[in-house]
Amino acid sequence: MKKYIISLDAGTTSIRAFLYDVEERRFVHRAQQEVASSFPHPGWVEQDADEIAFKAAYVLGDCLRAASGGRVEGIGITNQRETVVCFDAQTGEPVSPAIVWQCRRTSEFCSSIPKEDAARIKEKCGLLPDAYFSASKIKWILENVPEAKRLQRLGRLRAGTVDSFLIYRLTEGRSFATDPTNASRTMLYNIRTLDWDDDLLAYFGVTRDMLPAVLPCDALFGQAKLGQRELPVAGVLGDQQAALFGQACLKEGDVKLTYGTGLFMLFATGARPIFSRSGLLTTVGYAFRGKTYYALEGSVFHAGSGVQWLRDGLGFLENAAESERLSLSVADTGGVFFVPAFTGLGAPYWDSEARGLISGITRGTRKEHIVRAVLESIAYSARDLAACMEEDSGIPFTSVRCDGGASANNFLMQFQADVLGIPVDRPEERESTALGAALMCALSRGLIGEEDVVSSRTSERIFVPSLDRTYFDGLYAQYRAAVRRALG
Ligand code: ADP
């Protein structure tokens, strides 16, 4: 009888479930439901947590039907991180809309956190105070939603990231748990002691009884009830960490780079957490087989979104894929550089006042040059992050494993290899996030071993860097000069 795992990927724009055939080592079915976001005030982003739970059950049911004739051995969960759901432990009903990671409503509070407090917070949780993380979002709900305060007094309020809320709902309230990768994005979890931190809890007004139990990624999180069926939930990771695991980045120095709307680089640092001097974050990479592993994380807000802007804002493209052909139709950008600072610049510049820039335009500049400059800027941003990580860790990069929508672009991947000076390795299965959760679940259920995680990843293509280092270093230096003009 066929053995399957269902991987549930609760993302920001959609919820998807993938049916993974354990023996064939591939996804054989998928189901998807869009998730709506609402923007009630400028900078605010909310979702309906009930909708997330209903749609999760729906796509799980779809995969379960597709598995008829075989046996589903478990459900792995991966999810948008940092997003907060507060709900009543007696009914499972949310007390307010979920506050999504992108929501900036608490940014004023976060920027008012004194420097010495920020340093102490970072020492404990590896994160820099920012509205992005869960803690200030929970604090906001406690201060602004009377029902939350009332339930907290009664000991009935629960607050968790999307994974823990889904586990609660799928197990019909029998289990409320999360994993260390999701916990390490809340700003309430001490990544050294691997426990909620009482000092951080007090700082944000959160009480321990509100929070989920933190179990290793390969634990049994509970029994999900789907119609008449009960299925073990085993294997939980936040989306970026799931991609790290799905890309089999299990050794110190392994790197994965996701090219989506933004750019996410995670660098596995093994059993030791490395605390960055250049504003990168320290996070739990994964925890399984009794051990916890760490990663350095760096992100750039805009990557693929620059390509969307070429298409929707400038009308230069019919679709994102066309950017490859246009870029290859010219030998270079003709001296044009693009800085994707639409909403400021993150690591290593940290300048929220910076704005986008196109430099080096001449009478000969064509749209092809600008399209190419936009793609090249993605590769330069990745080099910025790589430089920080090498500096912080003292470990040089030897190759990067790519995934995400824009990793389909062959020009971009080749240029990335050239700019980094190391090979860029693109896997056969680019749904690394879903794969990571499926593999963690399979591992937890004893269906595969650690060596199978490594052998499950096969390369589709390896982009080898050009030998002309001077040329590409020169281009990168010119990009840095353009960035200096975009600052402030
Ligand atoms: P997310 O998970 O952030 O929604 P995806 O991984 O689905 O993102 O990637 C979508 C992004 O990748 C979009 O911003 C799109 O512009 C970009 N993209 C998709 N295909 C290509 C391509 N062939 N070349 C360049 N960019 C692309």
Short mmCIF file of C-alpha atoms and ligand atoms in Angstrom, two decimals, residues 12-13 16 101 239-240 258-264 303-309 311 317 319-324 375 378 403-410 412 430-431, ligand 1:
data_model
loop_
_atom_site.label_atom_id
_atom_site.label_comp_id
_atom_site.label_asym_id
_atom_site.label_seq_id
_atom_site.Cartn_x
_atom_site.Cartn_y
_atom_site.Cartn_z
CA THR A 12 0.42 34.64 3.29
CA THR A 13 -1.37 34.69 -0.06
CA ARG A 16 -1.77 24.83 -0.06
CA TRP A 101 3.76 39.78 9.76
CA ASP A 239 8.33 28.62 6.06
CA GLN A 240 11.91 29.85 5.66
CA THR A 258 14.73 32.09 -1.84
CA TYR A 259 13.80 34.49 -4.67
CA GLY A 260 10.18 35.45 -4.09
CA THR A 261 8.61 38.86 -3.65
CA GLY A 262 11.57 39.49 -1.35
CA LEU A 263 14.86 37.70 -0.97
CA PHE A 264 15.46 35.37 1.98
CA ALA A 303 13.42 41.21 -5.23
CA GLY A 304 10.71 39.70 -7.46
CA SER A 305 8.58 42.73 -6.61
CA GLY A 306 10.97 44.77 -8.80
CA VAL A 307 10.01 42.50 -11.69
CA GLN A 308 6.33 43.01 -10.83
CA TRP A 309 6.95 46.76 -10.96
CA ARG A 311 5.37 44.62 -15.52
CA LEU A 317 6.85 43.24 -19.57
CA ASN A 319 4.87 38.64 -17.68
CA ALA A 320 7.73 38.09 -15.23
CA ALA A 321 9.34 35.32 -17.30
CA GLU A 322 9.83 37.70 -20.26
CA SER A 323 12.48 39.53 -18.21
CA GLU A 324 14.91 36.71 -19.00
CA LEU A 375 17.40 41.52 -12.34
CA ILE A 378 18.56 41.13 -7.08
CA ASP A 403 14.36 28.32 -4.87
CA GLY A 404 11.31 30.61 -5.13
CA GLY A 405 9.46 32.00 -8.16
CA ALA A 406 12.29 34.06 -9.66
CA SER A 407 14.79 31.18 -9.39
CA ALA A 408 13.17 29.98 -12.64
CA ASN A 409 15.03 32.81 -14.39
CA ASN A 410 18.17 31.33 -15.96
CA LEU A 412 19.31 35.75 -13.04
CA ARG A 430 11.49 23.99 -6.13
CA GLU A 431 8.68 23.78 -3.56
P1 ADP B 1 6.06 34.73 -2.97
O1 ADP B 1 6.13 33.39 -2.31
O2 ADP B 1 6.84 35.81 -2.28
O3 ADP B 1 4.67 35.16 -3.33
P2 ADP B 1 7.07 33.40 -5.37
O4 ADP B 1 8.14 32.49 -4.89
O5 ADP B 1 5.78 32.83 -5.82
O6 ADP B 1 6.85 34.59 -4.36
O7 ADP B 1 7.71 34.25 -6.56
C1 ADP B 1 6.98 35.26 -7.20
C2 ADP B 1 7.89 36.43 -7.55
O8 ADP B 1 8.89 35.98 -8.47
C3 ADP B 1 7.16 37.56 -8.20
O9 ADP B 1 7.56 38.78 -7.60
C4 ADP B 1 7.56 37.51 -9.67
O10 ADP B 1 7.71 38.82 -10.20
C5 ADP B 1 8.90 36.81 -9.62
N1 ADP B 1 9.11 35.93 -10.78
C6 ADP B 1 8.40 34.82 -11.11
N2 ADP B 1 8.91 34.24 -12.23
C7 ADP B 1 9.96 35.00 -12.60
C8 ADP B 1 10.90 34.93 -13.68
N3 ADP B 1 10.87 33.94 -14.59
N4 ADP B 1 11.85 35.88 -13.74
C9 ADP B 1 11.91 36.87 -12.81
N5 ADP B 1 11.05 36.98 -11.79
C10 ADP B 1 10.10 36.07 -11.68
#
